[in-house]
Amino acid sequence: MRRSGVVPLVLMSVIALAASMLGASAGAGATSSHRAHVRRGEIGPSLLLTANGRRLRPAGRLTEVGDFPTGGALTPDGRFYWAVDSGHGKDGVHVVDVATGAVVQVLPLPGAYGGITFSPRGDAAYVSGEPRGSTVPYGPTVADAGDAVHVFSVDPATGRGVERTPIELPATTGGTAQKQGGRLGWPEGLTVTPDGRTLLLALNQADKLAIVDLTKPAHPVQLLAVGRFPYDVAVERHGHAAYVSNELDGTVSVVDLAARAVIGTIGVGGPRGDLEAHPETLLADPGRDAVYVTVTNRDTVVSLDTSTRKVARTVSVGRKEGIGTAPLALAETSDGRTLYVADSGEDAVAVIALEPRERAPRHRGDADTFALAGRIPTAAYPAAVAATPDGAHLVWLAAKGLGAGPNPAYGENWANSGAAPYGTVLPRGSPETYAASPRGLKAMPPYAPGNGSTCTTAPVATSTTCTPSLPWPESTAQ
């Protein structure tokens, strides 16, 4: 990957989750010796070359998860990561042990779009439910018609979940997509209020926010009209107002939770205009009167002041070559100093400094408040990012894994991921690993037979830790 700068400010190890091993177009035992004999025009996961010619150098220990995972969340204690598959093939939740990289459980889903959240205590998980397709799921499923929330009780000790009765959402009409033939409300982003009493969901095709009462067994639902194609929802730190991102309008709706009414609309498109700016993921800062939003079609991250309900600051995560880094998801460190941004279009996690860095001597990559500090390379199409509460691990989730090689049967099996996947094959060795050092992340050379490396295979076959005996070169920031 030509954009492989790493930030020397990040003092944590990197855990990487990538799309599943479904194809037969590349061998699982690929090594750098294979890459040395690449023929012109060859691409594929084993070569770490994507179809657009980009070479991937993903940071971290890789764990194989499911088919096109587009969302995920850490348990509140940071010990387990739930990755939600959303591809043409089998959908489900892969529960990953952050410490070992092992997949400890796969929870079947009929369909999904990546939306997931935990209750404040971590004893329940909620996953947006979409309709079942033609692929046979991992196991028995419920709410196969979609427009539901899958509810799981969670064992904090093991990270494992048990599915409970789903929350069925009421029928909706009148949304922008529904006027063009859509039949469902299509729940996407969701969150639980800080008091644990209310679940909020963005219904993307219905142009509505669903407000679910979790205190009553029947879970009554109230619907509130917001902007067009709402994507995500977050609650500011005091718990009084919800913020809803509207993709088509390029706005964020502000909802008074007590009055159950929209009390403001904030445009976030910047100089290019709000329309089709695609604000997507929202993140409420737990220590500031701020909500952050990725504006995907503008390559920006916007900070909203929740006390004034206005745009406070904007930072670009773009490239000089042109628009297209496409920021999707956000994570903040528990100390409130750093914001991480999953840039799906550039296969990297951008790092934004939320506080000035005070270091002596000053190193390249240090940044002022709400400014881009650098980038961490990932696999293809990072769709989610998270930081553990102890500050020890950064987790990114790549929906396209290491890319796709040739798929000869694609024209015949375009919707059958098992026969012609859009996803990926992961090599058994992590192609590149990063470790913490006094100066930040250091890159270790890729594993290859004969370079003095030793490898230990974890319980999951494709989760392999390789420790080279060669010196670790310092990574560089951009």
Coordinates of C-alpha atoms in Angstrom, one line a residue:
M1 CA 0.0 0.0 0.0
R2 CA 1.5 3.3 -1.0
R3 CA 0.0 5.2 1.9
S4 CA 1.6 3.3 4.7
G5 CA 2.5 6.1 7.2
V6 CA 2.2 5.2 10.8
V7 CA 1.8 7.6 13.7
P8 CA 4.6 7.6 16.2
L9 CA 2.2 8.9 18.8
V10 CA 0.2 5.8 19.2
L11 CA 1.4 3.7 22.1
M12 CA -0.7 0.6 21.8
S13 CA -0.7 -2.7 20.0
V14 CA -3.0 -3.2 17.0
I15 CA -5.6 -6.0 16.6
A16 CA -6.9 -6.5 13.1
L17 CA -10.1 -8.2 12.0
A18 CA -10.7 -8.9 8.4
A19 CA -13.2 -10.5 6.0
S20 CA -13.5 -14.2 5.8
M21 CA -11.5 -16.8 3.9
L22 CA -14.0 -17.8 1.2
G23 CA -12.3 -17.9 -2.1
A24 CA -10.1 -20.4 -3.9
S25 CA -8.2 -17.9 -6.0
A26 CA -5.2 -17.7 -3.7
G27 CA -3.5 -20.1 -1.4
A28 CA -3.7 -19.7 2.4
G29 CA 0.0 -20.3 2.8
A30 CA 1.3 -17.3 0.8
T31 CA 4.7 -15.8 1.7
S32 CA 6.9 -13.1 0.5
S33 CA 8.7 -15.6 -1.7
H34 CA 5.6 -15.8 -3.8
R35 CA 5.3 -12.0 -4.0
A36 CA 8.8 -11.9 -5.4
H37 CA 7.7 -13.6 -8.6
V38 CA 4.5 -11.5 -9.3
R39 CA 3.7 -11.4 -12.9
R40 CA 2.4 -8.3 -14.5
G41 CA -1.3 -7.9 -14.0
E42 CA -1.5 -10.3 -11.1
I43 CA -3.6 -9.4 -8.1
G44 CA -5.0 -11.2 -5.1
P45 CA -5.0 -11.6 -1.4
S46 CA -1.9 -13.8 -1.4
L47 CA 0.0 -11.0 -3.1
L48 CA -1.4 -8.2 -0.9
L49 CA -2.5 -6.4 -4.0
T50 CA -6.0 -5.2 -4.5
A51 CA -7.9 -4.9 -7.7
N52 CA -7.2 -1.1 -7.8
G53 CA -3.4 -1.8 -7.7
R54 CA -2.9 -0.9 -4.1
R55 CA -0.5 -2.8 -2.0
L56 CA -1.8 -3.6 1.5
R57 CA 0.5 -3.5 4.6
P58 CA -2.0 -3.9 7.4
A59 CA -0.9 -3.2 10.9
G60 CA -1.6 -5.7 13.6
R61 CA -2.4 -9.4 14.2
L62 CA -5.0 -10.6 11.8
T63 CA -8.1 -12.6 12.8
E64 CA -10.4 -14.0 10.2
V65 CA -14.0 -13.2 10.8
G66 CA -17.1 -13.3 8.5
D67 CA -18.3 -12.2 5.1
F68 CA -18.0 -8.4 4.5
P69 CA -18.2 -7.3 8.1
T70 CA -19.3 -3.6 8.2
G71 CA -19.8 -3.0 11.9
G72 CA -18.6 -4.1 15.3
A73 CA -18.2 -3.1 18.9
L74 CA -16.1 -3.9 22.0
T75 CA -17.7 -5.1 25.1
P76 CA -17.6 -2.3 27.7
D77 CA -14.6 -3.9 29.5
G78 CA -12.7 -4.1 26.2
R79 CA -12.0 -7.9 26.4
F80 CA -14.1 -9.0 23.5
Y81 CA -15.0 -7.6 20.0
W82 CA -18.3 -8.5 18.3
A83 CA -17.9 -8.2 14.5
V84 CA -21.1 -8.2 12.4
D85 CA -21.1 -9.7 8.9
S86 CA -23.2 -8.0 6.3
G87 CA -22.2 -9.7 3.0
H88 CA -24.1 -11.7 0.3
G89 CA -23.1 -14.9 2.1
K90 CA -23.7 -16.1 5.7
D91 CA -24.3 -13.3 8.1
G92 CA -23.6 -13.5 11.8
V93 CA -21.7 -12.1 14.7
H94 CA -18.1 -13.3 15.3
V95 CA -17.1 -12.9 18.9
V96 CA -13.3 -12.3 19.1
D97 CA -11.1 -12.5 22.2
V98 CA -9.0 -9.4 22.0
A99 CA -6.1 -10.8 24.0
T100 CA -5.7 -13.9 21.9
G101 CA -7.3 -13.1 18.6
A102 CA -9.4 -16.3 18.8
V103 CA -13.0 -16.4 17.6
V104 CA -14.8 -17.8 20.6
Q105 CA -18.3 -17.9 19.1
V106 CA -20.3 -17.3 16.0
L107 CA -23.9 -16.2 16.4
P108 CA -26.1 -16.7 13.3
L109 CA -28.2 -13.9 11.9
P110 CA -30.7 -14.0 9.0
G111 CA -29.3 -10.7 7.6
A112 CA -27.4 -7.7 9.0
Y113 CA -26.1 -4.2 8.1
G114 CA -23.5 -3.8 10.8
G115 CA -25.4 -2.0 13.5
I116 CA -24.5 -3.1 17.0
T117 CA -24.4 -1.7 20.5
F118 CA -24.1 -2.9 24.1
S119 CA -26.1 -1.9 27.2
P120 CA -24.1 0.3 29.6
R121 CA -23.5 -2.6 31.9
G122 CA -22.4 -4.9 29.1
D123 CA -24.9 -7.6 29.9
A124 CA -26.9 -7.2 26.7
A125 CA -26.1 -6.7 23.0
Y126 CA -28.4 -5.3 20.3
V127 CA -27.9 -5.9 16.6
S128 CA -29.8 -4.4 13.7
G129 CA -31.8 -7.1 11.9
E130 CA -32.3 -7.3 8.2
P131 CA -34.2 -9.9 6.1
R132 CA -32.7 -13.3 5.3
G133 CA -31.3 -13.9 1.8
S134 CA -30.9 -17.1 -0.2
T135 CA -27.8 -18.3 1.7
V136 CA -28.3 -20.8 4.5
P137 CA -27.2 -19.2 7.8
Y138 CA -24.7 -20.5 10.3
G139 CA -27.6 -21.9 12.3
P140 CA -31.2 -21.3 13.3
T141 CA -32.3 -17.7 13.1
V142 CA -35.2 -15.6 14.2
A143 CA -36.9 -12.4 12.8
D144 CA -36.0 -13.6 9.3
A145 CA -38.3 -10.9 7.7
G146 CA -36.1 -8.1 9.0
D147 CA -37.1 -4.8 10.6
A148 CA -36.1 -6.2 14.0
V149 CA -33.5 -5.8 16.7
H150 CA -31.7 -9.0 17.7
V151 CA -31.2 -9.1 21.4
F152 CA -28.5 -11.2 23.1
S153 CA -27.7 -11.7 26.8
V154 CA -23.9 -11.5 27.2
D155 CA -21.7 -13.3 29.6
P156 CA -19.0 -10.8 30.6
A157 CA -16.6 -13.5 31.6
T158 CA -16.5 -15.3 28.3
G159 CA -17.9 -12.7 25.9
R160 CA -20.4 -15.2 24.5
G161 CA -24.0 -14.4 23.8
V162 CA -27.3 -16.1 23.9
E163 CA -30.1 -14.8 21.7
R164 CA -33.3 -13.7 23.4
T165 CA -36.7 -12.7 21.9
P166 CA -36.1 -10.1 19.2
I167 CA -37.7 -6.6 19.3
E168 CA -40.0 -6.4 16.3
L169 CA -40.3 -2.9 14.8
P170 CA -43.6 -1.5 13.6
A171 CA -44.3 -1.2 9.9
T172 CA -43.3 2.1 8.3
T173 CA -44.2 4.1 5.1
G174 CA -43.4 7.4 3.5
G175 CA -39.6 7.2 3.6
T176 CA -37.6 8.4 0.6
A177 CA -36.5 4.9 -0.3
Q178 CA -40.0 3.5 0.4
K179 CA -41.4 5.9 -2.1
Q180 CA -39.1 4.4 -4.7
G181 CA -40.1 0.8 -3.9
G182 CA -38.6 0.0 -0.5
R183 CA -40.8 -2.0 1.8
L184 CA -38.8 -2.0 5.1
G185 CA -37.7 0.6 7.5
W186 CA -34.1 -0.9 7.5
P187 CA -32.6 -0.3 10.9
E188 CA -28.9 0.6 10.8
G189 CA -27.1 2.5 13.5
L190 CA -28.3 2.1 17.1
T191 CA -27.4 3.1 20.7
V192 CA -28.7 2.7 24.2
T193 CA -29.1 5.8 26.3
P194 CA -26.7 6.2 29.3
D195 CA -29.4 5.2 31.8
G196 CA -30.0 2.0 29.9
R197 CA -33.7 2.6 29.6
T198 CA -34.1 3.5 25.9
L199 CA -32.9 2.0 22.6
L200 CA -32.6 4.4 19.6
L201 CA -32.4 3.2 16.0
A202 CA -31.9 5.0 12.7
L203 CA -34.4 3.6 10.2
N204 CA -32.6 4.3 6.9
Q205 CA -35.3 3.7 4.4
A206 CA -38.1 5.1 6.5
D207 CA -36.4 8.4 7.3
K208 CA -37.3 7.9 11.0
L209 CA -35.8 7.5 14.4
A210 CA -37.2 4.6 16.4
I211 CA -37.4 5.1 20.1
V212 CA -37.7 1.8 22.0
D213 CA -38.7 1.6 25.7
L214 CA -36.5 -1.1 27.2
T215 CA -38.1 -1.0 30.7
K216 CA -41.4 -2.7 29.6
P217 CA -41.6 -6.3 28.4
A218 CA -43.6 -5.3 25.3
H219 CA -40.9 -2.8 24.3
P220 CA -43.2 -0.1 22.9
V221 CA -41.8 1.8 19.9
Q222 CA -42.3 5.5 19.0
L223 CA -41.3 6.7 15.6
L224 CA -40.0 10.2 14.9
A225 CA -39.4 11.7 11.5
V226 CA -35.9 13.0 10.9
G227 CA -33.9 13.7 7.7
R228 CA -33.5 11.6 4.6
F229 CA -31.7 8.3 4.9
P230 CA -30.7 8.4 8.6
Y231 CA -27.6 6.3 9.2
D232 CA -26.5 6.5 12.9
V233 CA -27.6 7.9 16.2
A234 CA -25.6 9.0 19.4
V235 CA -26.6 10.5 22.7
E236 CA -24.6 13.4 24.1
R237 CA -23.0 12.8 27.4
H238 CA -25.7 14.3 29.6
G239 CA -28.3 12.0 28.1
H240 CA -30.7 14.8 27.2
A241 CA -30.5 14.9 23.4
A242 CA -29.9 12.4 20.6
Y243 CA -28.1 13.2 17.3
V244 CA -29.0 11.5 14.1
S245 CA -26.9 11.6 10.9
N246 CA -28.9 12.0 7.6
E247 CA -26.9 10.8 4.6
L248 CA -28.8 12.4 1.7
D249 CA -29.5 15.7 3.4
G250 CA -26.0 16.1 4.7
T251 CA -27.4 17.1 8.1
V252 CA -27.6 16.0 11.7
S253 CA -31.0 16.1 13.4
V254 CA -31.0 17.0 17.1
V255 CA -33.8 15.2 19.1
D256 CA -34.9 16.3 22.6
L257 CA -35.4 12.9 24.3
A258 CA -37.8 14.1 27.0
A259 CA -40.0 16.0 24.5
R260 CA -39.5 13.3 21.8
A261 CA -39.2 16.1 19.2
V262 CA -36.6 17.4 16.7
I263 CA -35.3 20.6 18.1
G264 CA -32.6 21.4 15.6
T265 CA -30.9 20.5 12.3
I266 CA -27.2 21.0 11.7
G267 CA -25.6 21.0 8.2
V268 CA -22.2 19.3 8.1
G269 CA -21.3 19.4 4.3
G270 CA -19.0 22.4 4.5
P271 CA -18.1 24.5 1.5
R272 CA -19.2 21.8 -0.9
G273 CA -22.8 22.0 0.4
D274 CA -24.8 19.6 2.6
L275 CA -26.7 17.7 -0.1
E276 CA -25.4 14.1 -0.4
A277 CA -22.5 14.8 2.0
H278 CA -23.3 11.5 3.6
P279 CA -22.6 12.1 7.3
E280 CA -22.5 8.6 8.8
T281 CA -21.1 7.4 12.1
L282 CA -21.6 9.6 15.2
L283 CA -19.6 9.4 18.4
A284 CA -20.5 11.3 21.6
D285 CA -17.5 12.4 23.6
P286 CA -18.0 11.3 27.2
G287 CA -15.9 14.1 28.6
R288 CA -16.8 17.0 26.4
D289 CA -19.9 18.8 25.1
A290 CA -19.1 17.4 21.7
V291 CA -20.4 14.8 19.2
Y292 CA -18.1 13.8 16.3
V293 CA -19.4 12.8 12.9
T294 CA -17.7 11.3 9.8
V295 CA -18.8 13.2 6.7
T296 CA -17.9 10.4 4.2
N297 CA -18.4 12.2 0.9
R298 CA -16.4 15.2 2.1
D299 CA -13.4 13.4 3.6
T300 CA -14.0 15.3 6.8
V301 CA -14.7 14.7 10.5
V302 CA -16.8 17.4 12.1
S303 CA -17.0 18.2 15.8
L304 CA -20.5 19.4 16.9
D305 CA -20.8 21.6 20.0
T306 CA -23.8 20.1 21.9
S307 CA -24.2 23.2 24.1
T308 CA -24.8 25.5 21.0
R309 CA -25.9 22.8 18.6
K310 CA -23.5 24.1 15.9
V311 CA -20.4 23.0 14.1
A312 CA -17.4 23.8 16.3
R313 CA -14.5 22.4 14.2
T314 CA -13.8 20.5 11.0
V315 CA -10.7 18.5 10.2
S316 CA -9.9 17.0 6.8
V317 CA -8.7 13.4 6.5
G318 CA -8.4 13.8 2.7
R319 CA -5.5 13.4 0.3
K320 CA -4.1 16.0 -2.1
E321 CA -4.8 13.6 -5.0
G322 CA -8.6 14.2 -4.6
I323 CA -11.6 13.3 -2.6
G324 CA -12.1 9.7 -1.7
T325 CA -10.6 8.6 1.7
A326 CA -14.3 8.1 2.8
P327 CA -14.2 8.2 6.6
L328 CA -16.7 5.8 8.0
A329 CA -16.3 5.0 11.7
L330 CA -14.9 6.6 14.9
A331 CA -13.3 5.6 18.2
E332 CA -11.9 7.7 21.1
T333 CA -9.3 6.7 23.6
S334 CA -10.5 6.6 27.2
D335 CA -8.1 9.5 28.2
G336 CA -9.9 11.7 25.6
R337 CA -6.6 12.6 23.9
T338 CA -7.0 10.8 20.5
L339 CA -9.7 10.1 18.0
Y340 CA -9.4 7.3 15.4
V341 CA -11.1 7.4 12.1
A342 CA -11.7 4.3 9.8
D343 CA -11.0 5.7 6.3
S344 CA -12.6 3.0 4.0
G345 CA -11.4 4.6 0.8
E346 CA -7.7 4.7 1.7
D347 CA -7.4 1.5 3.7
A348 CA -6.1 3.3 6.8
V349 CA -7.1 4.6 10.2
A350 CA -6.5 8.3 10.5
V351 CA -5.4 9.6 13.9
I352 CA -6.8 13.0 15.1
A353 CA -5.3 14.7 18.2
L354 CA -8.0 16.0 20.5
E355 CA -5.5 17.7 22.8
P356 CA -2.1 19.3 22.1
R357 CA 0.8 17.0 22.3
E358 CA 3.6 18.1 24.7
R359 CA 6.8 16.3 23.9
A360 CA 10.4 17.1 24.0
P361 CA 12.0 17.0 21.6
R362 CA 9.2 17.5 19.1
H363 CA 8.7 14.7 16.6
R364 CA 7.1 14.8 13.2
G365 CA 3.5 13.7 13.6
D366 CA 2.8 15.7 16.7
A367 CA -0.4 17.7 16.3
D368 CA -2.4 20.6 17.7
T369 CA -6.0 20.2 19.0
F370 CA -8.4 18.5 16.5
A371 CA -5.8 18.1 13.9
L372 CA -4.7 15.2 11.8
A373 CA -1.6 13.5 13.3
G374 CA -1.1 10.6 10.9
R375 CA -2.4 7.3 9.6
I376 CA -2.1 3.6 10.4
P377 CA -2.3 1.2 7.5
T378 CA -5.1 -1.5 7.5
A379 CA -6.5 -4.1 5.2
A380 CA -9.0 -3.2 2.5
Y381 CA -12.0 -1.1 3.4
P382 CA -11.8 -0.5 7.2
A383 CA -15.4 -0.2 8.3
A384 CA -15.1 0.0 12.1
V385 CA -12.5 0.9 14.7
A386 CA -12.4 0.7 18.5
A387 CA -9.9 1.4 21.3
T388 CA -9.9 -0.7 24.5
P389 CA -10.6 1.2 27.7
D390 CA -7.2 0.4 29.1
G391 CA -5.5 2.0 26.1
A392 CA -3.6 -1.1 25.3
H393 CA -5.2 -2.2 22.0
L394 CA -6.6 -0.6 18.9
V395 CA -9.0 -2.8 16.9
W396 CA -9.9 -2.2 13.2
L397 CA -12.3 -4.2 11.1
A398 CA -11.7 -4.5 7.4
A399 CA -14.8 -5.4 5.3
K400 CA -12.8 -6.5 2.2
G401 CA -10.0 -8.2 4.1
L402 CA -7.0 -8.5 1.7
G403 CA -9.1 -7.9 -1.4
A404 CA -10.4 -10.3 -4.0
G405 CA -8.4 -12.1 -6.7
P406 CA -9.9 -13.4 -10.0
N407 CA -13.5 -14.8 -9.6
P408 CA -14.2 -16.7 -12.9
A409 CA -17.7 -17.7 -11.8
Y410 CA -18.7 -14.2 -10.7
G411 CA -21.1 -13.7 -13.6
E412 CA -22.9 -16.9 -12.7
N413 CA -22.7 -16.6 -8.9
W414 CA -22.7 -12.9 -8.3
A415 CA -24.8 -13.2 -5.2
N416 CA -23.3 -16.4 -3.9
S417 CA -20.3 -15.5 -1.7
G418 CA -19.4 -19.1 -1.2
A419 CA -18.9 -19.7 -4.9
A420 CA -17.6 -16.3 -6.0
P421 CA -16.8 -14.1 -3.1
Y422 CA -16.3 -10.4 -3.1
G423 CA -14.4 -11.0 0.1
T424 CA -10.9 -12.5 0.7
V425 CA -8.5 -15.1 1.4
L426 CA -6.2 -14.4 4.4
P427 CA -2.7 -15.8 4.4
R428 CA -1.8 -17.8 7.4
G429 CA 1.0 -15.4 8.5
S430 CA 0.1 -11.9 9.5
P431 CA 1.6 -9.9 6.6
E432 CA 2.8 -7.2 8.9
T433 CA 2.7 -6.7 12.7
Y434 CA 3.1 -3.5 14.7
A435 CA 4.2 -3.4 18.4
A436 CA 4.4 -0.7 20.9
S437 CA 7.8 0.9 21.7
P438 CA 8.9 4.0 23.7
R439 CA 8.5 6.0 20.5
G440 CA 5.3 4.5 19.3
L441 CA 4.4 1.8 16.7
K442 CA 7.3 -0.1 15.1
A443 CA 6.8 -2.2 12.1
M444 CA 8.1 -5.8 12.1
P445 CA 9.2 -7.4 8.8
P446 CA 6.7 -9.7 7.2
Y447 CA 7.1 -13.4 8.0
A448 CA 8.7 -15.6 5.4
P449 CA 10.5 -19.0 5.8
G450 CA 14.2 -18.6 6.3
N451 CA 14.1 -15.1 7.8
G452 CA 14.6 -16.4 11.3
S453 CA 11.0 -15.9 12.4
T454 CA 9.1 -18.3 14.7
C455 CA 5.3 -18.6 14.5
T456 CA 2.8 -19.8 17.0
T457 CA -0.7 -20.7 15.8
A458 CA -3.6 -19.7 17.9
P459 CA -6.8 -21.8 18.2
V460 CA -8.1 -20.2 15.1
A461 CA -6.2 -21.5 12.1
T462 CA -5.7 -18.2 10.4
S463 CA -4.7 -16.3 13.6
T464 CA -1.0 -16.6 13.7
T465 CA 1.6 -14.6 15.6
C466 CA 5.0 -14.3 14.0
T467 CA 8.0 -12.9 15.8
P468 CA 10.9 -12.0 13.4
S469 CA 14.4 -12.1 14.7
L470 CA 15.4 -9.2 12.5
P471 CA 15.6 -5.6 13.8
W472 CA 12.4 -3.7 13.8
P473 CA 12.6 -0.6 11.5
E474 CA 11.0 2.6 12.7
S475 CA 7.8 3.4 11.0
T476 CA 7.3 6.9 9.5
A477 CA 4.4 9.3 9.9
Q478 CA 2.8 11.3 7.2

